[in-house]
């Protein structure tokens, strides 16, 4: 592979370097006001050259590098609301991992794949993002991210994420509030048995209220000590470790309590209502 300036890979790397230089000009890694636009322009330019790369692996690698830098810009917006966060770590995948921790048909990933349908929201303002708890509740309750943090006990949980497509990511440290506490604030009515969680853009997933009440089910704004970036559902997402990943709704906007099961996006398309990865409840029988 040539490193001549006409090489698109070299051009992309050059743009990434310039974007990094612009970001480094910031005190405490924060992107200065003026630099954000410049970095966005450089990253857009890098992204527009990706299709020129014939080598799939190289293209994917550079695409990931571009995506990571866009994600850092997003995180910066969330930090303005919730304060700074330290660095990222890789999840365990080695021979030292107890195989009993891995559900059947799953393989471990050290990185963190981004998976969703319909695209992430084009623009997110963490200061005004709201989640509403509604349906069979005593008090319809609407909270911003800061209100979630201030009005409910903040918890950190460590749990595994199992995507139905086959990857699992172990030892995710989530910071947020327990779903059961959030629902408790709205006051579930006695007839409430199920939950439909919705997120951007028209995504949803159903859960039995019993499963939603597990102590490790959280509405999270931070992952492995780093505020959630937009690709992974920032500013807030649902995390349901005991279910396949599709129940962990990103860009969470609504929790609707119901007196019956109402199917969400994938469940309507034949995926399992329960979705226990340990018994491989991928599709409805
Ligand atoms: N809003 C929304 N949330 C979503 C999805 C989606 O398409 N839209 N995909 C789900 C699926 S299938 C998985 S495995 C996880 C993946 O989360 P990640 O992209 O942070 O790895 O998000 C879930 N939450
Ligand atoms: Mo998934």
mmCIF file of C-alpha atoms and ligand atoms in Angstrom:
data_model
loop_
_atom_site.group_PDB
_atom_site.id
_atom_site.type_symbol
_atom_site.label_atom_id
_atom_site.label_comp_id
_atom_site.label_asym_id
_atom_site.label_seq_id
_atom_site.Cartn_x
_atom_site.Cartn_y
_atom_site.Cartn_z
ATOM 1 C CA UNK A 1 0.000 0.000 0.000
ATOM 2 C CA UNK A 2 1.549 3.306 -1.137
ATOM 3 C CA UNK A 3 1.841 6.183 1.330
ATOM 4 C CA UNK A 4 1.989 8.814 -1.426
ATOM 5 C CA UNK A 5 -0.250 11.866 -0.872
ATOM 6 C CA UNK A 6 -2.523 10.639 -3.699
ATOM 7 C CA UNK A 7 -3.276 7.564 -1.582
ATOM 8 C CA UNK A 8 -6.795 8.070 -0.144
ATOM 9 C CA UNK A 9 -5.823 6.249 3.065
ATOM 10 C CA UNK A 10 -2.933 8.671 3.595
ATOM 11 C CA UNK A 11 -5.241 11.602 2.884
ATOM 12 C CA UNK A 12 -7.758 10.335 5.461
ATOM 13 C CA UNK A 13 -5.027 9.811 8.057
ATOM 14 C CA UNK A 14 -3.795 13.346 7.379
ATOM 15 C CA UNK A 15 -7.296 14.731 7.988
ATOM 16 C CA UNK A 16 -7.593 12.700 11.213
ATOM 17 C CA UNK A 17 -4.252 14.111 12.413
ATOM 18 C CA UNK A 18 -5.426 17.637 11.744
ATOM 19 C CA UNK A 19 -8.699 16.937 13.571
ATOM 20 C CA UNK A 20 -6.698 15.603 16.541
ATOM 21 C CA UNK A 21 -4.460 18.658 16.529
ATOM 22 C CA UNK A 22 -7.489 20.929 16.622
ATOM 23 C CA UNK A 23 -8.937 18.918 19.527
ATOM 24 C CA UNK A 24 -5.640 18.996 21.448
ATOM 25 C CA UNK A 25 -5.640 22.763 21.455
ATOM 26 C CA UNK A 26 -8.300 22.427 24.124
ATOM 27 C CA UNK A 27 -7.542 22.632 27.861
ATOM 28 C CA UNK A 28 -8.535 19.367 29.674
ATOM 29 C CA UNK A 29 -9.332 17.663 26.345
ATOM 30 C CA UNK A 30 -12.445 19.796 25.963
ATOM 31 C CA UNK A 31 -13.133 20.944 22.449
ATOM 32 C CA UNK A 32 -12.951 24.768 22.323
ATOM 33 C CA UNK A 33 -15.936 26.588 20.848
ATOM 34 C CA UNK A 34 -14.251 27.531 17.585
ATOM 35 C CA UNK A 35 -12.584 24.151 17.060
ATOM 36 C CA UNK A 36 -15.758 22.065 17.020
ATOM 37 C CA UNK A 37 -16.780 23.340 13.601
ATOM 38 C CA UNK A 38 -13.273 22.910 12.232
ATOM 39 C CA UNK A 39 -13.032 19.337 13.538
ATOM 40 C CA UNK A 40 -16.446 18.494 12.122
ATOM 41 C CA UNK A 41 -15.331 19.798 8.724
ATOM 42 C CA UNK A 42 -12.126 17.726 8.793
ATOM 43 C CA UNK A 43 -13.995 14.589 9.862
ATOM 44 C CA UNK A 44 -16.658 15.130 7.189
ATOM 45 C CA UNK A 45 -13.862 15.433 4.606
ATOM 46 C CA UNK A 46 -12.238 12.232 5.885
ATOM 47 C CA UNK A 47 -15.567 10.399 5.819
ATOM 48 C CA UNK A 48 -16.319 11.510 2.252
ATOM 49 C CA UNK A 49 -13.076 9.829 1.087
ATOM 50 C CA UNK A 50 -13.823 6.460 2.688
ATOM 51 C CA UNK A 51 -15.635 5.039 -0.373
ATOM 52 C CA UNK A 52 -12.405 5.528 -2.385
ATOM 53 C CA UNK A 53 -10.760 2.757 -0.334
ATOM 54 C CA UNK A 54 -10.954 -0.588 -2.123
ATOM 55 C CA UNK A 55 -9.600 -2.629 0.797
ATOM 56 C CA UNK A 56 -12.594 -3.525 3.012
ATOM 57 C CA UNK A 57 -10.590 -4.000 6.177
ATOM 58 C CA UNK A 58 -8.727 -0.724 5.794
ATOM 59 C CA UNK A 59 -11.950 1.118 5.006
ATOM 60 C CA UNK A 60 -13.696 -0.300 8.073
ATOM 61 C CA UNK A 61 -10.722 0.533 10.280
ATOM 62 C CA UNK A 62 -10.551 4.136 9.104
ATOM 63 C CA UNK A 63 -14.349 4.461 9.249
ATOM 64 C CA UNK A 64 -14.160 3.390 12.908
ATOM 65 C CA UNK A 65 -11.466 5.987 13.561
ATOM 66 C CA UNK A 66 -13.645 8.687 12.036
ATOM 67 C CA UNK A 67 -16.679 7.470 14.020
ATOM 68 C CA UNK A 68 -14.735 7.504 17.304
ATOM 69 C CA UNK A 69 -13.812 11.144 16.773
ATOM 70 C CA UNK A 70 -17.397 12.100 15.983
ATOM 71 C CA UNK A 71 -18.426 10.239 19.151
ATOM 72 C CA UNK A 72 -15.917 12.265 21.189
ATOM 73 C CA UNK A 73 -17.523 15.470 19.942
ATOM 74 C CA UNK A 74 -20.918 14.194 21.112
ATOM 75 C CA UNK A 75 -19.599 13.205 24.502
ATOM 76 C CA UNK A 76 -18.323 16.705 24.910
ATOM 77 C CA UNK A 77 -21.894 18.030 24.693
ATOM 78 C CA UNK A 78 -23.040 15.619 27.397
ATOM 79 C CA UNK A 79 -20.086 16.570 29.619
ATOM 80 C CA UNK A 80 -21.244 20.160 29.559
ATOM 81 C CA UNK A 81 -24.333 18.943 31.437
ATOM 82 C CA UNK A 82 -23.017 16.120 33.627
ATOM 83 C CA UNK A 83 -19.326 16.892 34.122
ATOM 84 C CA UNK A 84 -16.144 15.284 32.779
ATOM 85 C CA UNK A 85 -15.367 11.573 32.471
ATOM 86 C CA UNK A 86 -12.117 9.556 32.211
ATOM 87 C CA UNK A 87 -11.020 7.070 29.517
ATOM 88 C CA UNK A 88 -12.335 3.939 27.779
ATOM 89 C CA UNK A 89 -11.282 0.327 28.386
ATOM 90 C CA UNK A 90 -11.547 -2.924 26.457
ATOM 91 C CA UNK A 91 -13.882 -5.695 27.589
ATOM 92 C CA UNK A 92 -12.430 -9.093 28.631
ATOM 93 C CA UNK A 93 -12.314 -11.771 25.893
ATOM 94 C CA UNK A 94 -9.335 -13.946 26.843
ATOM 95 C CA UNK A 95 -8.918 -17.545 27.943
ATOM 96 C CA UNK A 96 -9.304 -16.382 31.553
ATOM 97 C CA UNK A 97 -12.991 -15.657 30.987
ATOM 98 C CA UNK A 98 -15.189 -18.351 32.526
ATOM 99 C CA UNK A 99 -17.017 -19.944 29.559
ATOM 100 C CA UNK A 100 -20.090 -20.281 31.782
ATOM 101 C CA UNK A 101 -20.487 -16.511 31.458
ATOM 102 C CA UNK A 102 -21.113 -16.749 27.721
ATOM 103 C CA UNK A 103 -24.617 -17.724 26.589
ATOM 104 C CA UNK A 104 -24.956 -20.378 23.862
ATOM 105 C CA UNK A 105 -24.210 -19.173 20.333
ATOM 106 C CA UNK A 106 -22.416 -16.015 21.499
ATOM 107 C CA UNK A 107 -18.796 -14.900 21.004
ATOM 108 C CA UNK A 108 -16.968 -12.244 23.012
ATOM 109 C CA UNK A 109 -15.982 -8.845 21.677
ATOM 110 C CA UNK A 110 -13.356 -6.574 23.253
ATOM 111 C CA UNK A 111 -14.577 -3.489 21.465
ATOM 112 C CA UNK A 112 -18.101 -2.208 21.498
ATOM 113 C CA UNK A 113 -20.053 -2.670 18.274
ATOM 114 C CA UNK A 114 -22.651 -0.061 17.390
ATOM 115 C CA UNK A 115 -25.949 -1.596 16.417
ATOM 116 C CA UNK A 116 -29.251 0.030 15.594
ATOM 117 C CA UNK A 117 -31.874 0.468 12.916
ATOM 118 C CA UNK A 118 -33.014 3.781 11.527
ATOM 119 C CA UNK A 119 -29.979 5.870 12.475
ATOM 120 C CA UNK A 120 -28.935 7.790 15.542
ATOM 121 C CA UNK A 121 -30.635 11.128 16.179
ATOM 122 C CA UNK A 122 -29.046 13.812 14.000
ATOM 123 C CA UNK A 123 -28.750 16.201 16.887
ATOM 124 C CA UNK A 124 -29.007 15.625 20.622
ATOM 125 C CA UNK A 125 -29.148 18.267 23.315
ATOM 126 C CA UNK A 126 -28.385 16.514 26.621
ATOM 127 C CA UNK A 127 -29.695 19.545 28.512
ATOM 128 C CA UNK A 128 -33.233 19.193 27.156
ATOM 129 C CA UNK A 129 -33.515 15.422 26.463
ATOM 130 C CA UNK A 130 -36.473 14.037 28.389
ATOM 131 C CA UNK A 131 -37.876 10.654 29.283
ATOM 132 C CA UNK A 132 -41.567 10.290 30.062
ATOM 133 C CA UNK A 133 -43.056 7.575 32.263
ATOM 134 C CA UNK A 134 -46.678 7.178 31.266
ATOM 135 C CA UNK A 135 -49.576 4.759 30.737
ATOM 136 C CA UNK A 136 -50.764 2.820 33.784
ATOM 137 C CA UNK A 137 -49.121 5.102 36.342
ATOM 138 C CA UNK A 138 -50.543 7.367 39.014
ATOM 139 C CA UNK A 139 -48.524 10.385 37.878
ATOM 140 C CA UNK A 140 -47.277 10.859 34.346
ATOM 141 C CA UNK A 141 -43.673 11.850 34.980
ATOM 142 C CA UNK A 142 -41.283 13.715 32.689
ATOM 143 C CA UNK A 143 -37.606 14.060 33.630
ATOM 144 C CA UNK A 144 -34.477 15.501 32.042
ATOM 145 C CA UNK A 145 -31.160 13.680 32.404
ATOM 146 C CA UNK A 146 -30.061 16.000 35.196
ATOM 147 C CA UNK A 147 -33.407 15.492 36.969
ATOM 148 C CA UNK A 148 -33.019 11.705 36.750
ATOM 149 C CA UNK A 149 -29.647 12.034 38.448
ATOM 150 C CA UNK A 150 -30.854 14.493 41.074
ATOM 151 C CA UNK A 151 -34.177 12.898 42.000
ATOM 152 C CA UNK A 152 -33.253 9.210 42.133
ATOM 153 C CA UNK A 153 -30.445 7.193 43.748
ATOM 154 C CA UNK A 154 -27.501 7.019 41.340
ATOM 155 C CA UNK A 155 -26.177 3.454 40.985
ATOM 156 C CA UNK A 156 -23.317 1.761 39.168
ATOM 157 C CA UNK A 157 -23.837 -1.779 37.947
ATOM 158 C CA UNK A 158 -21.537 -4.224 36.169
ATOM 159 C CA UNK A 159 -23.241 -6.435 33.606
ATOM 160 C CA UNK A 160 -22.907 -8.203 30.265
ATOM 161 C CA UNK A 161 -24.505 -7.220 26.965
ATOM 162 C CA UNK A 162 -25.621 -9.994 24.596
ATOM 163 C CA UNK A 163 -26.699 -9.046 21.084
ATOM 164 C CA UNK A 164 -28.931 -11.511 19.233
ATOM 165 C CA UNK A 165 -26.587 -11.220 16.215
ATOM 166 C CA UNK A 166 -24.020 -13.162 18.277
ATOM 167 C CA UNK A 167 -21.644 -10.795 20.067
ATOM 168 C CA UNK A 168 -21.423 -10.380 23.806
ATOM 169 C CA UNK A 169 -19.554 -7.662 25.664
ATOM 170 C CA UNK A 170 -18.692 -8.540 29.260
ATOM 171 C CA UNK A 171 -18.215 -6.350 32.313
ATOM 172 C CA UNK A 172 -19.947 -3.192 31.230
ATOM 173 C CA UNK A 173 -19.995 -0.646 34.029
ATOM 174 C CA UNK A 174 -23.129 1.431 33.792
ATOM 175 C CA UNK A 175 -23.925 4.515 35.793
ATOM 176 C CA UNK A 176 -27.481 5.669 35.963
ATOM 177 C CA UNK A 177 -30.669 5.070 37.902
ATOM 178 C CA UNK A 178 -32.570 1.846 38.447
ATOM 179 C CA UNK A 179 -35.574 1.459 36.180
ATOM 180 C CA UNK A 180 -37.580 0.210 39.150
ATOM 181 C CA UNK A 181 -36.862 3.469 41.010
ATOM 182 C CA UNK A 182 -37.875 5.565 38.013
ATOM 183 C CA UNK A 183 -41.121 3.631 37.591
ATOM 184 C CA UNK A 184 -41.666 3.920 41.324
ATOM 185 C CA UNK A 185 -41.541 7.690 41.073
ATOM 186 C CA UNK A 186 -44.484 7.640 38.645
ATOM 187 C CA UNK A 187 -46.312 5.025 40.733
ATOM 188 C CA UNK A 188 -47.330 1.929 38.775
ATOM 189 C CA UNK A 189 -51.049 1.182 38.903
ATOM 190 C CA UNK A 190 -52.021 -2.263 40.232
ATOM 191 C CA UNK A 191 -53.122 -3.446 36.778
ATOM 192 C CA UNK A 192 -49.721 -2.672 35.205
ATOM 193 C CA UNK A 193 -48.023 -5.904 34.086
ATOM 194 C CA UNK A 194 -45.933 -4.872 31.073
ATOM 195 C CA UNK A 195 -43.780 -2.098 29.768
ATOM 196 C CA UNK A 196 -43.110 -0.692 26.321
ATOM 197 C CA UNK A 197 -39.850 1.243 26.204
ATOM 198 C CA UNK A 198 -39.417 3.616 23.273
ATOM 199 C CA UNK A 199 -36.456 5.430 21.831
ATOM 200 C CA UNK A 200 -35.425 7.398 18.794
ATOM 201 C CA UNK A 201 -36.538 7.307 16.011
ATOM 202 C CA UNK A 202 -39.519 4.922 16.215
ATOM 203 C CA UNK A 203 -37.865 2.104 18.086
ATOM 204 C CA UNK A 204 -39.390 0.196 20.958
ATOM 205 C CA UNK A 205 -39.139 -3.023 22.944
ATOM 206 C CA UNK A 206 -41.534 -4.755 25.317
ATOM 207 C CA UNK A 207 -40.694 -6.162 28.717
ATOM 208 C CA UNK A 208 -42.658 -7.826 31.470
ATOM 209 C CA UNK A 209 -42.717 -5.473 34.458
ATOM 210 C CA UNK A 210 -41.209 -8.244 36.549
ATOM 211 C CA UNK A 211 -38.091 -8.346 34.334
ATOM 212 C CA UNK A 212 -37.960 -4.561 34.246
ATOM 213 C CA UNK A 213 -37.744 -4.553 38.042
ATOM 214 C CA UNK A 214 -34.446 -6.465 38.282
ATOM 215 C CA UNK A 215 -31.758 -4.576 40.198
ATOM 216 C CA UNK A 216 -29.384 -4.518 37.204
ATOM 217 C CA UNK A 217 -31.922 -2.900 34.857
ATOM 218 C CA UNK A 218 -30.890 0.730 34.599
ATOM 219 C CA UNK A 219 -31.430 3.910 32.674
ATOM 220 C CA UNK A 220 -27.787 4.790 32.045
ATOM 221 C CA UNK A 221 -25.867 7.872 30.990
ATOM 222 C CA UNK A 222 -22.355 6.506 31.498
ATOM 223 C CA UNK A 223 -20.520 3.363 30.360
ATOM 224 C CA UNK A 224 -17.155 2.160 31.709
ATOM 225 C CA UNK A 225 -16.675 5.514 33.348
ATOM 226 C CA UNK A 226 -17.265 7.499 30.175
ATOM 227 C CA UNK A 227 -20.420 9.439 29.434
ATOM 228 C CA UNK A 228 -22.432 7.664 26.753
ATOM 229 C CA UNK A 229 -21.718 8.887 23.276
ATOM 230 C CA UNK A 230 -24.492 9.292 20.774
ATOM 231 C CA UNK A 231 -23.735 6.098 18.840
ATOM 232 C CA UNK A 232 -24.380 4.021 21.957
ATOM 233 C CA UNK A 233 -27.583 5.791 22.932
ATOM 234 C CA UNK A 234 -26.449 8.980 24.645
ATOM 235 C CA UNK A 235 -27.651 10.919 26.429
ATOM 236 C CA UNK A 236 -29.599 8.035 28.018
ATOM 237 C CA UNK A 237 -30.380 4.417 27.248
ATOM 238 C CA UNK A 238 -32.057 1.473 28.856
ATOM 239 C CA UNK A 239 -29.889 -1.496 29.915
ATOM 240 C CA UNK A 240 -31.523 -4.907 30.418
ATOM 241 C CA UNK A 241 -28.642 -7.362 30.959
ATOM 242 C CA UNK A 242 -30.780 -10.512 31.326
ATOM 243 C CA UNK A 243 -32.319 -9.998 27.874
ATOM 244 C CA UNK A 244 -30.917 -9.854 24.353
ATOM 245 C CA UNK A 245 -29.555 -6.424 23.511
ATOM 246 C CA UNK A 246 -32.515 -5.281 21.459
ATOM 247 C CA UNK A 247 -34.437 -4.701 24.706
ATOM 248 C CA UNK A 248 -31.780 -2.176 25.786
ATOM 249 C CA UNK A 249 -33.399 0.784 24.052
ATOM 250 C CA UNK A 250 -31.014 3.596 23.120
ATOM 251 C CA UNK A 251 -31.984 7.296 23.073
ATOM 252 C CA UNK A 252 -34.707 6.451 25.560
ATOM 253 C CA UNK A 253 -37.737 8.743 25.365
ATOM 254 C CA UNK A 254 -40.717 6.867 26.829
ATOM 255 C CA UNK A 255 -41.612 4.147 29.303
ATOM 256 C CA UNK A 256 -45.245 3.157 28.919
ATOM 257 C CA UNK A 257 -46.773 0.904 31.545
ATOM 258 C CA UNK A 258 -49.480 -1.377 30.225
ATOM 259 C CA UNK A 259 -52.040 -3.870 31.481
ATOM 260 C CA UNK A 260 -51.126 -6.275 28.649
ATOM 261 C CA UNK A 261 -48.209 -7.051 26.357
ATOM 262 C CA UNK A 262 -47.793 -4.657 23.426
ATOM 263 C CA UNK A 263 -45.037 -5.653 21.019
ATOM 264 C CA UNK A 264 -42.115 -3.417 20.144
ATOM 265 C CA UNK A 265 -40.136 -2.950 16.936
ATOM 266 C CA UNK A 266 -38.421 -6.358 16.723
ATOM 267 C CA UNK A 267 -41.124 -8.301 18.548
ATOM 268 C CA UNK A 268 -43.611 -7.193 15.874
ATOM 269 C CA UNK A 269 -41.191 -8.675 13.351
ATOM 270 C CA UNK A 270 -41.128 -12.104 14.958
ATOM 271 C CA UNK A 271 -38.520 -11.698 17.678
ATOM 272 C CA UNK A 272 -39.200 -13.181 21.089
ATOM 273 C CA UNK A 273 -41.285 -11.316 23.662
ATOM 274 C CA UNK A 274 -39.050 -12.483 26.533
ATOM 275 C CA UNK A 275 -35.617 -12.766 24.801
ATOM 276 C CA UNK A 276 -33.604 -14.702 27.395
ATOM 277 C CA UNK A 277 -30.134 -15.269 25.874
ATOM 278 C CA UNK A 278 -29.465 -18.298 28.113
ATOM 279 C CA UNK A 279 -32.281 -20.263 26.497
ATOM 280 C CA UNK A 280 -31.749 -18.617 23.093
ATOM 281 C CA UNK A 281 -35.160 -17.021 22.893
ATOM 282 C CA UNK A 282 -34.337 -15.268 19.635
ATOM 283 C CA UNK A 283 -37.562 -15.790 17.701
ATOM 284 C CA UNK A 284 -41.080 -16.672 18.735
ATOM 285 C CA UNK A 285 -41.801 -20.367 18.357
HETATM 286 N N1 LIG B 1 -33.263 3.213 19.741
HETATM 287 C C1 LIG B 1 -32.681 2.020 19.477
HETATM 288 N N2 LIG B 1 -32.156 1.321 20.489
HETATM 289 C C2 LIG B 1 -31.560 0.136 20.264
HETATM 290 C C3 LIG B 1 -31.477 -0.417 18.958
HETATM 291 C C4 LIG B 1 -32.069 0.344 17.901
HETATM 292 O O1 LIG B 1 -32.075 -0.068 16.740
HETATM 293 N N3 LIG B 1 -32.642 1.559 18.210
HETATM 294 N N4 LIG B 1 -30.845 -1.628 18.761
HETATM 295 C C5 LIG B 1 -30.731 -2.523 19.909
HETATM 296 C C6 LIG B 1 -29.814 -3.642 19.704
HETATM 297 S S1 LIG B 1 -30.315 -4.850 18.623
HETATM 298 C C7 LIG B 1 -28.689 -3.795 20.444
HETATM 299 S S2 LIG B 1 -27.740 -5.224 20.391
HETATM 300 C C8 LIG B 1 -28.177 -2.712 21.297
HETATM 301 C C9 LIG B 1 -26.781 -2.354 20.874
HETATM 302 O O2 LIG B 1 -26.264 -1.315 21.626
HETATM 303 P P1 LIG B 1 -24.886 -0.673 21.182
HETATM 304 O O3 LIG B 1 -25.072 -0.119 19.792
HETATM 305 O O4 LIG B 1 -24.598 0.378 22.178
HETATM 306 O O5 LIG B 1 -23.877 -1.775 21.178
HETATM 307 O O6 LIG B 1 -28.979 -1.544 21.219
HETATM 308 C C10 LIG B 1 -30.367 -1.802 21.188
HETATM 309 N N5 LIG B 1 -31.048 -0.542 21.313
HETATM 310 MO MO1 LIG B 2 -28.836 -6.587 18.941
#
